[in-house]
Amino acid sequence: AHIDPTHADFFTLVLTGTLSQMPDADVFLESLHDLFARRPEARRRVRAQLAGPFEGSHADRAIALGLTGIVRFTGPLAHEETRALQRRADLLLLWKPRGPGYRTMVPGKLYEYLDAGGPVLAMLDTHDEAAALVRRAGGEVVPPGDRAPMTDAIERRYLAWKDGRRTRAPRPPWLEEHTRAALAARLAGLLDGLPRRGA
C-alpha cells in the first residue's frame, strides 16, 4: 500500500513548482544524502515530495544517492492538490533560477507558501528580493549551490520536529495585498484610469 508521505509519522519536505533547469534541485538531494550519513535514523522518518515538472536527471540523481522511497517526484499536480500538499508540509522548500536577471523575480509559489503557514527554507542569494520576503515572514535563507548550510538547516528543523516542536508560521498581515484578488483589483483600477481610444 502507498504510504502518504505527508503522514504525521514522517517529517515532510515539500517543493511545488518546476524543477527543470534548476541545479539547486540536485544540491537539495545531496543535502538529504548528507543528512542521512550524519543521522542514519532520519532515513526512516524523513520524506520529500517534489511536485512539478522535473528532468529525468534529477530522479536518476536521487536513485544514485540512495533516496529511492524517500524522495518522490510527482510531476505537476492540480492546483487544489498542490495547495493541500503545501498546507501539510513540515518544511516548504524554495529555489529559483540563478543569475542577475532573476534577482527581483519573486515566484508566485512563495506567496502560496506563506499563506499555507508552513516554515519556509529557501536557497537564495542573500540580496534576492524573494529572500527578503522569506526572512520578513520568519523563514530561513541559505546560499544557493552550497549543500552544507542546507543540510544544517534541514537537520535543525528535523530535530525540532522529532522533539515534538512542529512549527507553523503565522500568515503575514502584508500578504493580503498580494493575493490574486487584490492584484486583479489593482490592475483593474489602473486600466480604468487609462485614457480610452477615441475619447
PDB file of C-alpha atoms in Angstrom:
ATOM      1  CA  ALA A   1       0.000   0.000   0.000  1.00  0.00           C
ATOM      2  CA  HIS A   2       1.209   3.511  -0.774  1.00  0.00           C
ATOM      3  CA  ILE A   3       2.044   5.495   2.355  1.00  0.00           C
ATOM      4  CA  ASP A   4       1.137   9.163   2.260  1.00  0.00           C
ATOM      5  CA  PRO A   5       4.490  10.968   2.606  1.00  0.00           C
ATOM      6  CA  THR A   6       2.756  13.798   4.488  1.00  0.00           C
ATOM      7  CA  HIS A   7       1.536  11.364   7.191  1.00  0.00           C
ATOM      8  CA  ALA A   8       2.223  12.546  10.762  1.00  0.00           C
ATOM      9  CA  ASP A   9       4.835   9.784  11.232  1.00  0.00           C
ATOM     10  CA  PHE A  10       7.083  11.496   8.694  1.00  0.00           C
ATOM     11  CA  PHE A  11       8.945  14.788   8.679  1.00  0.00           C
ATOM     12  CA  THR A  12       7.847  16.028   5.264  1.00  0.00           C
ATOM     13  CA  LEU A  13       9.715  18.415   2.993  1.00  0.00           C
ATOM     14  CA  VAL A  14       7.725  19.806   0.078  1.00  0.00           C
ATOM     15  CA  LEU A  15       8.609  21.743  -3.033  1.00  0.00           C
ATOM     16  CA  THR A  16       5.928  22.772  -5.507  1.00  0.00           C
ATOM     17  CA  GLY A  17       6.897  24.222  -8.853  1.00  0.00           C
ATOM     18  CA  THR A  18       9.275  23.423 -11.654  1.00  0.00           C
ATOM     19  CA  LEU A  19      12.492  21.524 -11.050  1.00  0.00           C
ATOM     20  CA  SER A  20      13.595  21.732 -14.686  1.00  0.00           C
ATOM     21  CA  GLN A  21      16.810  23.680 -15.283  1.00  0.00           C
ATOM     22  CA  MET A  22      17.256  24.071 -11.510  1.00  0.00           C
ATOM     23  CA  PRO A  23      20.733  22.990 -10.337  1.00  0.00           C
ATOM     24  CA  ASP A  24      19.701  23.529  -6.725  1.00  0.00           C
ATOM     25  CA  ALA A  25      17.368  20.540  -7.004  1.00  0.00           C
ATOM     26  CA  ASP A  26      20.476  18.330  -7.070  1.00  0.00           C
ATOM     27  CA  VAL A  27      22.052  20.358  -4.251  1.00  0.00           C
ATOM     28  CA  PHE A  28      18.958  19.575  -2.168  1.00  0.00           C
ATOM     29  CA  LEU A  29      19.204  15.842  -2.955  1.00  0.00           C
ATOM     30  CA  GLU A  30      22.865  15.861  -1.921  1.00  0.00           C
ATOM     31  CA  SER A  31      21.902  17.667   1.301  1.00  0.00           C
ATOM     32  CA  LEU A  32      19.451  14.892   2.151  1.00  0.00           C
ATOM     33  CA  HIS A  33      22.137  12.292   1.456  1.00  0.00           C
ATOM     34  CA  ASP A  34      24.492  14.149   3.820  1.00  0.00           C
ATOM     35  CA  LEU A  35      21.780  14.357   6.490  1.00  0.00           C
ATOM     36  CA  PHE A  36      21.301  10.582   6.423  1.00  0.00           C
ATOM     37  CA  ALA A  37      25.059   9.998   6.641  1.00  0.00           C
ATOM     38  CA  ARG A  38      25.039  12.187   9.757  1.00  0.00           C
ATOM     39  CA  ARG A  39      21.778  10.827  11.225  1.00  0.00           C
ATOM     40  CA  PRO A  40      21.013   7.359   9.830  1.00  0.00           C
ATOM     41  CA  GLU A  41      17.745   7.065  11.806  1.00  0.00           C
ATOM     42  CA  ALA A  42      16.342  10.031   9.862  1.00  0.00           C
ATOM     43  CA  ARG A  43      16.168   7.805   6.759  1.00  0.00           C
ATOM     44  CA  ARG A  44      13.061   6.154   8.269  1.00  0.00           C
ATOM     45  CA  ARG A  45      11.431   9.442   9.294  1.00  0.00           C
ATOM     46  CA  VAL A  46      12.135  11.999   6.530  1.00  0.00           C
ATOM     47  CA  ARG A  47      10.216  12.166   3.263  1.00  0.00           C
ATOM     48  CA  ALA A  48      10.379  14.692   0.433  1.00  0.00           C
ATOM     49  CA  GLN A  49       7.698  15.349  -2.137  1.00  0.00           C
ATOM     50  CA  LEU A  50       8.689  17.411  -5.174  1.00  0.00           C
ATOM     51  CA  ALA A  51       5.603  18.380  -7.146  1.00  0.00           C
ATOM     52  CA  GLY A  52       6.112  19.910 -10.561  1.00  0.00           C
ATOM     53  CA  PRO A  53       7.817  19.359 -13.905  1.00  0.00           C
ATOM     54  CA  PHE A  54      11.209  17.670 -13.477  1.00  0.00           C
ATOM     55  CA  GLU A  55      14.034  16.245 -15.537  1.00  0.00           C
ATOM     56  CA  GLY A  56      14.916  12.561 -15.517  1.00  0.00           C
ATOM     57  CA  SER A  57      18.433  13.506 -14.419  1.00  0.00           C
ATOM     58  CA  HIS A  58      17.064  14.637 -11.030  1.00  0.00           C
ATOM     59  CA  ALA A  59      15.273  11.330 -10.490  1.00  0.00           C
ATOM     60  CA  ASP A  60      18.442   9.483 -11.580  1.00  0.00           C
ATOM     61  CA  ARG A  61      20.480  11.518  -9.095  1.00  0.00           C
ATOM     62  CA  ALA A  62      18.045  10.635  -6.289  1.00  0.00           C
ATOM     63  CA  ILE A  63      18.432   6.923  -7.114  1.00  0.00           C
ATOM     64  CA  ALA A  64      22.233   7.221  -7.252  1.00  0.00           C
ATOM     65  CA  LEU A  65      22.222   8.866  -3.816  1.00  0.00           C
ATOM     66  CA  GLY A  66      20.133   6.056  -2.317  1.00  0.00           C
ATOM     67  CA  LEU A  67      16.995   8.176  -1.893  1.00  0.00           C
ATOM     68  CA  THR A  68      14.527   5.777  -3.501  1.00  0.00           C
ATOM     69  CA  GLY A  69      11.365   5.650  -1.384  1.00  0.00           C
ATOM     70  CA  ILE A  70      12.380   8.840   0.407  1.00  0.00           C
ATOM     71  CA  VAL A  71      12.133  11.415  -2.380  1.00  0.00           C
ATOM     72  CA  ARG A  72       9.028  11.315  -4.552  1.00  0.00           C
ATOM     73  CA  PHE A  73       8.757  13.198  -7.851  1.00  0.00           C
ATOM     74  CA  THR A  74       5.044  13.583  -8.545  1.00  0.00           C
ATOM     75  CA  GLY A  75       5.184  15.697 -11.686  1.00  0.00           C
ATOM     76  CA  PRO A  76       2.622  18.522 -11.978  1.00  0.00           C
ATOM     77  CA  LEU A  77      -0.441  18.294  -9.713  1.00  0.00           C
ATOM     78  CA  ALA A  78      -3.828  20.004  -9.850  1.00  0.00           C
ATOM     79  CA  HIS A  79      -3.762  23.346  -8.044  1.00  0.00           C
ATOM     80  CA  GLU A  80      -6.007  22.096  -5.208  1.00  0.00           C
ATOM     81  CA  GLU A  81      -3.692  19.106  -4.622  1.00  0.00           C
ATOM     82  CA  THR A  82      -0.669  21.391  -4.626  1.00  0.00           C
ATOM     83  CA  ARG A  83      -2.237  23.714  -2.051  1.00  0.00           C
ATOM     84  CA  ALA A  84      -3.194  20.768   0.192  1.00  0.00           C
ATOM     85  CA  LEU A  85       0.363  19.443  -0.030  1.00  0.00           C
ATOM     86  CA  GLN A  86       1.756  22.851   0.952  1.00  0.00           C
ATOM     87  CA  ARG A  87      -0.539  23.026   3.989  1.00  0.00           C
ATOM     88  CA  ARG A  88       0.521  19.570   5.237  1.00  0.00           C
ATOM     89  CA  ALA A  89       4.272  20.159   4.845  1.00  0.00           C
ATOM     90  CA  ASP A  90       6.618  20.374   7.805  1.00  0.00           C
ATOM     91  CA  LEU A  91       9.083  22.371   5.713  1.00  0.00           C
ATOM     92  CA  LEU A  92       8.469  24.156   2.403  1.00  0.00           C
ATOM     93  CA  LEU A  93      11.433  24.381   0.035  1.00  0.00           C
ATOM     94  CA  LEU A  94      12.089  27.236  -2.355  1.00  0.00           C
ATOM     95  CA  TRP A  95      14.707  27.875  -5.006  1.00  0.00           C
ATOM     96  CA  LYS A  96      14.650  29.519  -8.415  1.00  0.00           C
ATOM     97  CA  PRO A  97      16.848  30.100 -11.473  1.00  0.00           C
ATOM     98  CA  ARG A  98      20.125  31.810 -10.677  1.00  0.00           C
ATOM     99  CA  GLY A  99      21.570  34.909 -12.252  1.00  0.00           C
ATOM    100  CA  PRO A 100      21.263  38.701 -12.059  1.00  0.00           C
ATOM    101  CA  GLY A 101      18.164  38.706 -14.269  1.00  0.00           C
ATOM    102  CA  TYR A 102      16.265  36.746 -11.589  1.00  0.00           C
ATOM    103  CA  ARG A 103      17.242  38.833  -8.541  1.00  0.00           C
ATOM    104  CA  THR A 104      13.970  40.773  -8.455  1.00  0.00           C
ATOM    105  CA  MET A 105      11.792  37.813  -9.505  1.00  0.00           C
ATOM    106  CA  VAL A 106       9.515  36.605  -6.702  1.00  0.00           C
ATOM    107  CA  PRO A 107       7.997  33.198  -7.504  1.00  0.00           C
ATOM    108  CA  GLY A 108       4.212  33.122  -7.112  1.00  0.00           C
ATOM    109  CA  LYS A 109       4.535  29.949  -5.069  1.00  0.00           C
ATOM    110  CA  LEU A 110       6.282  31.924  -2.304  1.00  0.00           C
ATOM    111  CA  TYR A 111       3.021  33.768  -1.624  1.00  0.00           C
ATOM    112  CA  GLU A 112       1.204  30.413  -1.580  1.00  0.00           C
ATOM    113  CA  TYR A 113       3.807  29.030   0.847  1.00  0.00           C
ATOM    114  CA  LEU A 114       3.362  31.961   3.216  1.00  0.00           C
ATOM    115  CA  ASP A 115      -0.406  31.590   3.013  1.00  0.00           C
ATOM    116  CA  ALA A 116      -0.103  27.843   3.791  1.00  0.00           C
ATOM    117  CA  GLY A 117       1.555  28.594   7.126  1.00  0.00           C
ATOM    118  CA  GLY A 118       4.463  26.175   6.902  1.00  0.00           C
ATOM    119  CA  PRO A 119       8.024  27.248   7.662  1.00  0.00           C
ATOM    120  CA  VAL A 120       9.997  28.099   4.509  1.00  0.00           C
ATOM    121  CA  LEU A 121      13.596  27.137   3.781  1.00  0.00           C
ATOM    122  CA  ALA A 122      14.847  28.994   0.710  1.00  0.00           C
ATOM    123  CA  MET A 123      18.058  28.502  -1.230  1.00  0.00           C
ATOM    124  CA  LEU A 124      18.537  32.064  -2.495  1.00  0.00           C
ATOM    125  CA  ASP A 125      21.178  34.744  -2.739  1.00  0.00           C
ATOM    126  CA  THR A 126      21.052  36.956   0.347  1.00  0.00           C
ATOM    127  CA  HIS A 127      20.310  40.093  -1.717  1.00  0.00           C
ATOM    128  CA  ASP A 128      17.491  38.455  -3.654  1.00  0.00           C
ATOM    129  CA  GLU A 129      14.091  40.153  -3.308  1.00  0.00           C
ATOM    130  CA  ALA A 130      12.414  36.805  -2.584  1.00  0.00           C
ATOM    131  CA  ALA A 131      14.985  36.142   0.170  1.00  0.00           C
ATOM    132  CA  ALA A 132      13.971  39.386   1.885  1.00  0.00           C
ATOM    133  CA  LEU A 133      10.306  38.296   1.838  1.00  0.00           C
ATOM    134  CA  VAL A 134      11.188  34.855   3.256  1.00  0.00           C
ATOM    135  CA  ARG A 135      13.142  36.408   6.131  1.00  0.00           C
ATOM    136  CA  ARG A 136      10.404  39.004   6.732  1.00  0.00           C
ATOM    137  CA  ALA A 137       7.937  36.131   7.186  1.00  0.00           C
ATOM    138  CA  GLY A 138      10.212  34.260   9.622  1.00  0.00           C
ATOM    139  CA  GLY A 139      11.648  31.753   7.140  1.00  0.00           C
ATOM    140  CA  GLU A 140      15.266  30.783   6.657  1.00  0.00           C
ATOM    141  CA  VAL A 141      17.541  31.562   3.707  1.00  0.00           C
ATOM    142  CA  VAL A 142      20.669  29.580   2.809  1.00  0.00           C
ATOM    143  CA  PRO A 143      23.031  30.306  -0.101  1.00  0.00           C
ATOM    144  CA  PRO A 144      22.379  28.582  -3.423  1.00  0.00           C
ATOM    145  CA  GLY A 145      24.784  25.932  -4.651  1.00  0.00           C
ATOM    146  CA  ASP A 146      26.127  25.042  -1.176  1.00  0.00           C
ATOM    147  CA  ARG A 147      24.738  21.879   0.339  1.00  0.00           C
ATOM    148  CA  ALA A 148      26.304  22.200   3.829  1.00  0.00           C
ATOM    149  CA  PRO A 149      24.097  25.098   5.060  1.00  0.00           C
ATOM    150  CA  MET A 150      21.055  23.357   3.523  1.00  0.00           C
ATOM    151  CA  THR A 151      21.899  20.133   5.359  1.00  0.00           C
ATOM    152  CA  ASP A 152      22.342  22.017   8.652  1.00  0.00           C
ATOM    153  CA  ALA A 153      19.018  23.828   8.239  1.00  0.00           C
ATOM    154  CA  ILE A 154      17.090  20.639   7.429  1.00  0.00           C
ATOM    155  CA  GLU A 155      18.722  18.884  10.374  1.00  0.00           C
ATOM    156  CA  ARG A 156      17.696  21.658  12.803  1.00  0.00           C
ATOM    157  CA  ARG A 157      14.087  21.514  11.587  1.00  0.00           C
ATOM    158  CA  TYR A 158      14.040  17.713  11.683  1.00  0.00           C
ATOM    159  CA  LEU A 159      15.364  17.591  15.264  1.00  0.00           C
ATOM    160  CA  ALA A 160      12.774  20.146  16.389  1.00  0.00           C
ATOM    161  CA  TRP A 161      10.034  18.050  14.762  1.00  0.00           C
ATOM    162  CA  LYS A 162      11.411  14.892  16.390  1.00  0.00           C
ATOM    163  CA  ASP A 163      11.210  16.642  19.770  1.00  0.00           C
ATOM    164  CA  GLY A 164       7.548  17.441  19.137  1.00  0.00           C
ATOM    165  CA  ARG A 165       8.067  21.066  18.140  1.00  0.00           C
ATOM    166  CA  ARG A 166       6.183  21.203  14.847  1.00  0.00           C
ATOM    167  CA  THR A 167       6.338  24.860  13.948  1.00  0.00           C
ATOM    168  CA  ARG A 168       3.747  26.752  11.948  1.00  0.00           C
ATOM    169  CA  ALA A 169       4.334  30.240  10.613  1.00  0.00           C
ATOM    170  CA  PRO A 170       1.660  32.902  11.116  1.00  0.00           C
ATOM    171  CA  ARG A 171       0.213  34.313   7.899  1.00  0.00           C
ATOM    172  CA  PRO A 172       1.960  37.680   7.368  1.00  0.00           C
ATOM    173  CA  PRO A 173      -0.569  40.559   7.516  1.00  0.00           C
ATOM    174  CA  TRP A 174       1.017  42.186   4.437  1.00  0.00           C
ATOM    175  CA  LEU A 175       0.267  39.083   2.370  1.00  0.00           C
ATOM    176  CA  GLU A 176      -3.318  40.238   1.809  1.00  0.00           C
ATOM    177  CA  GLU A 177      -2.186  42.951  -0.600  1.00  0.00           C
ATOM    178  CA  HIS A 178      -0.504  40.280  -2.749  1.00  0.00           C
ATOM    179  CA  THR A 179      -3.476  37.916  -3.180  1.00  0.00           C
ATOM    180  CA  ARG A 180      -4.733  37.293  -6.715  1.00  0.00           C
ATOM    181  CA  ALA A 181      -7.930  39.179  -5.905  1.00  0.00           C
ATOM    182  CA  ALA A 182      -6.052  42.222  -4.585  1.00  0.00           C
ATOM    183  CA  LEU A 183      -3.674  42.265  -7.575  1.00  0.00           C
ATOM    184  CA  ALA A 184      -6.570  41.889 -10.029  1.00  0.00           C
ATOM    185  CA  ALA A 185      -8.407  44.796  -8.360  1.00  0.00           C
ATOM    186  CA  ARG A 186      -5.269  46.947  -8.536  1.00  0.00           C
ATOM    187  CA  LEU A 187      -4.807  46.130 -12.228  1.00  0.00           C
ATOM    188  CA  ALA A 188      -8.473  46.887 -12.939  1.00  0.00           C
ATOM    189  CA  GLY A 189      -8.074  50.271 -11.247  1.00  0.00           C
ATOM    190  CA  LEU A 190      -5.026  51.075 -13.370  1.00  0.00           C
ATOM    191  CA  LEU A 191      -6.800  50.044 -16.565  1.00  0.00           C
ATOM    192  CA  ASP A 192      -9.840  52.152 -15.640  1.00  0.00           C
ATOM    193  CA  GLY A 193      -7.524  55.151 -15.286  1.00  0.00           C
ATOM    194  CA  LEU A 194      -6.099  54.861 -18.805  1.00  0.00           C
ATOM    195  CA  PRO A 195      -7.471  57.242 -21.443  1.00  0.00           C
ATOM    196  CA  ARG A 196      -9.838  55.466 -23.799  1.00  0.00           C
ATOM    197  CA  ARG A 197      -9.009  55.408 -27.505  1.00  0.00           C
ATOM    198  CA  GLY A 198     -11.140  57.869 -29.398  1.00  0.00           C
ATOM    199  CA  ALA A 199     -12.258  59.621 -26.217  1.00  0.00           C
TER     200      ALA A 199
END
